[in-house]
Amino acid sequence: MDPDYFKSYDMWWGTLGTVRPFSNFNPEQDAMEIQAALEKKDAVTLLSILTNRSNEQRQVVAKTFQDLTRKDLAAGLKKALAGDLETLLLELLTPPLQYEAQRLQQAMAGIGTDEDSLLEILCTRSGKQLKEISAAYEQVYQKELEKEVKGETSGDFAKLLVALLNKETVPGVVRRDIEYLVSSMNGKKANAGPWIEILTSRDSDHLNDGLICLTLLTKSFSGDIRLGLTVLVKCIQDPYHYLAQRLTIKKTPIVQGIMVSHSEEDLLCIRAAYLKLTGTSLYTALQKQFKGDHLQALLAICRSED
């Protein structure tokens, strides 16, 4: 195997992601290298290839592998690998929209609902992205995402999540919006409806212009809706800071979820926010938390020190 083939420096720059299309892409060579690596259970070669290709290129490699070997690449990875590295490489092999759908499904599976993971995805994605993710969810699971969310949550929190799934930017006047929100706090019990309506239908510039000063009032709420409104406000103010905070939790599914989801989009911004928040680079933090081939795969996605 030619080590120069996997150098990440020969990649297309110009995005805020850390993983970019490999400029010397040769799917036939990748497929043959992967076939040999699977037979030898050579994790280093597998992670070197898959972390140095864009998701679109990985899909081409998977199809080429299928055509050449008559075998499924994902099945081969499951047979050759185990544990967190297996999970991570399978996640990298999943198309982005399907991956987000998978993360949402996992957040609602089993006993209890992972509200934080639901909020992470729904609060940091645009309305257009969420419509595409909803379509992918229905295609993969044969169920409507909105109905699943309603079935797993309740009350104002459910209303917030549904509003996020269907969010569209509607023009507003800051003064009127402020008056509307203040009036919602005048009764014996704070009314979450106006907050849900305004925070999910105005663009971030509008909200940051004058409404965020009122977010201290969200403390009048309690339970899941307070959590939901608090996370939404954080994401409106600075989504990268919020995601960096999530990474400090240092749980493997959270770290992998954020890094894979944002690797081709804006992981550089999250890295910068993490350094500002903690005083330590994400690259260094990963080395303190993980080990072995799993660590090497995460470092390849992170790419470099800051």
Short mmCIF file of N, CA and C in Angstrom, two decimals, residues 33-51 72-93 256 292-297:
data_model
loop_
_atom_site.label_atom_id
_atom_site.label_comp_id
_atom_site.label_asym_id
_atom_site.label_seq_id
_atom_site.Cartn_x
_atom_site.Cartn_y
_atom_site.Cartn_z
N GLU A 33 -7.96 -2.30 -2.13
CA GLU A 33 -7.26 -2.15 -0.86
C GLU A 33 -8.15 -2.56 0.31
N ILE A 34 -9.42 -2.16 0.25
CA ILE A 34 -10.36 -2.50 1.32
C ILE A 34 -10.60 -4.00 1.37
N GLN A 35 -10.75 -4.63 0.21
CA GLN A 35 -10.96 -6.09 0.18
C GLN A 35 -9.81 -6.81 0.87
N ALA A 36 -8.59 -6.41 0.56
CA ALA A 36 -7.42 -7.04 1.18
C ALA A 36 -7.39 -6.76 2.68
N ALA A 37 -7.73 -5.54 3.05
CA ALA A 37 -7.71 -5.16 4.47
C ALA A 37 -8.76 -5.92 5.27
N LEU A 38 -9.93 -6.15 4.67
CA LEU A 38 -10.98 -6.90 5.35
C LEU A 38 -10.55 -8.34 5.59
N GLU A 39 -9.88 -8.91 4.63
CA GLU A 39 -9.41 -10.29 4.77
C GLU A 39 -8.39 -10.42 5.90
N LYS A 40 -7.54 -9.39 6.03
CA LYS A 40 -6.49 -9.40 7.06
C LYS A 40 -6.94 -8.72 8.35
N LYS A 41 -8.15 -8.18 8.36
CA LYS A 41 -8.66 -7.40 9.48
C LYS A 41 -7.69 -6.26 9.81
N ASP A 42 -7.26 -5.59 8.76
CA ASP A 42 -6.30 -4.50 8.85
C ASP A 42 -7.06 -3.19 9.08
N ALA A 43 -7.27 -2.86 10.34
CA ALA A 43 -8.07 -1.69 10.70
C ALA A 43 -7.42 -0.39 10.25
N VAL A 44 -6.08 -0.34 10.27
CA VAL A 44 -5.38 0.89 9.91
C VAL A 44 -5.68 1.29 8.47
N THR A 45 -5.62 0.32 7.56
CA THR A 45 -5.91 0.62 6.15
C THR A 45 -7.36 1.03 5.97
N LEU A 46 -8.27 0.34 6.65
CA LEU A 46 -9.69 0.65 6.52
C LEU A 46 -9.99 2.07 6.98
N LEU A 47 -9.47 2.43 8.14
CA LEU A 47 -9.76 3.78 8.64
C LEU A 47 -9.02 4.84 7.82
N SER A 48 -7.84 4.51 7.30
CA SER A 48 -7.10 5.47 6.48
C SER A 48 -7.86 5.84 5.23
N ILE A 49 -8.48 4.85 4.61
CA ILE A 49 -9.25 5.12 3.39
C ILE A 49 -10.53 5.86 3.71
N LEU A 50 -11.31 5.33 4.63
CA LEU A 50 -12.66 5.86 4.85
C LEU A 50 -12.67 7.24 5.50
N THR A 51 -11.64 7.58 6.27
CA THR A 51 -11.61 8.91 6.87
C THR A 51 -11.01 9.95 5.93
N ASP A 72 -21.28 -6.92 0.26
CA ASP A 72 -21.66 -5.63 0.82
C ASP A 72 -20.56 -5.12 1.74
N LEU A 73 -20.12 -3.89 1.51
CA LEU A 73 -19.01 -3.34 2.29
C LEU A 73 -19.37 -3.19 3.76
N ALA A 74 -20.56 -2.72 4.06
CA ALA A 74 -20.97 -2.56 5.46
C ALA A 74 -20.94 -3.89 6.19
N ALA A 75 -21.42 -4.94 5.52
CA ALA A 75 -21.40 -6.28 6.13
C ALA A 75 -19.96 -6.74 6.37
N GLY A 76 -19.08 -6.41 5.43
CA GLY A 76 -17.68 -6.77 5.59
C GLY A 76 -17.04 -6.07 6.77
N LEU A 77 -17.37 -4.78 6.97
CA LEU A 77 -16.84 -4.04 8.11
C LEU A 77 -17.32 -4.63 9.43
N LYS A 78 -18.58 -5.03 9.46
CA LYS A 78 -19.13 -5.63 10.68
C LYS A 78 -18.43 -6.93 11.02
N LYS A 79 -18.04 -7.68 10.00
CA LYS A 79 -17.37 -8.96 10.22
C LYS A 79 -15.92 -8.79 10.65
N ALA A 80 -15.26 -7.77 10.11
CA ALA A 80 -13.83 -7.59 10.34
C ALA A 80 -13.51 -6.78 11.59
N LEU A 81 -14.44 -5.92 12.00
CA LEU A 81 -14.18 -5.00 13.10
C LEU A 81 -15.15 -5.22 14.25
N ALA A 82 -14.93 -4.48 15.33
CA ALA A 82 -15.83 -4.57 16.49
C ALA A 82 -15.76 -3.27 17.27
N GLY A 83 -16.71 -3.09 18.16
CA GLY A 83 -16.68 -1.97 19.09
C GLY A 83 -16.89 -0.61 18.46
N ASP A 84 -16.27 0.39 19.08
CA ASP A 84 -16.48 1.78 18.66
C ASP A 84 -15.93 2.05 17.27
N LEU A 85 -14.82 1.41 16.90
CA LEU A 85 -14.27 1.63 15.56
C LEU A 85 -15.22 1.13 14.49
N GLU A 86 -15.79 -0.03 14.71
CA GLU A 86 -16.78 -0.56 13.77
C GLU A 86 -17.94 0.41 13.61
N THR A 87 -18.46 0.89 14.74
CA THR A 87 -19.58 1.84 14.71
C THR A 87 -19.22 3.10 13.94
N LEU A 88 -18.04 3.64 14.22
CA LEU A 88 -17.62 4.88 13.59
C LEU A 88 -17.48 4.73 12.08
N LEU A 89 -16.85 3.66 11.61
CA LEU A 89 -16.65 3.49 10.18
C LEU A 89 -17.97 3.22 9.47
N LEU A 90 -18.88 2.53 10.12
CA LEU A 90 -20.21 2.33 9.54
C LEU A 90 -20.97 3.66 9.45
N GLU A 91 -20.78 4.51 10.46
CA GLU A 91 -21.41 5.84 10.41
C GLU A 91 -20.85 6.66 9.25
N LEU A 92 -19.54 6.57 9.04
CA LEU A 92 -18.93 7.29 7.92
C LEU A 92 -19.45 6.78 6.58
N LEU A 93 -19.85 5.53 6.55
CA LEU A 93 -20.32 4.92 5.31
C LEU A 93 -21.79 5.25 5.03
N GLN A 256 -18.87 11.15 18.49
CA GLN A 256 -18.90 10.61 17.13
C GLN A 256 -20.03 11.23 16.32
N GLY A 292 -6.13 3.73 20.75
CA GLY A 292 -6.05 2.72 19.69
C GLY A 292 -6.51 3.20 18.33
N ASP A 293 -6.97 2.26 17.53
CA ASP A 293 -7.42 2.58 16.17
C ASP A 293 -8.63 3.50 16.16
N HIS A 294 -9.47 3.37 17.19
CA HIS A 294 -10.63 4.27 17.30
C HIS A 294 -10.17 5.71 17.43
N LEU A 295 -9.16 5.94 18.25
CA LEU A 295 -8.59 7.28 18.40
C LEU A 295 -8.03 7.77 17.08
N GLN A 296 -7.30 6.92 16.38
CA GLN A 296 -6.69 7.34 15.12
C GLN A 296 -7.75 7.74 14.09
N ALA A 297 -8.88 7.05 14.09
CA ALA A 297 -9.97 7.41 13.18
C ALA A 297 -10.56 8.76 13.54
#
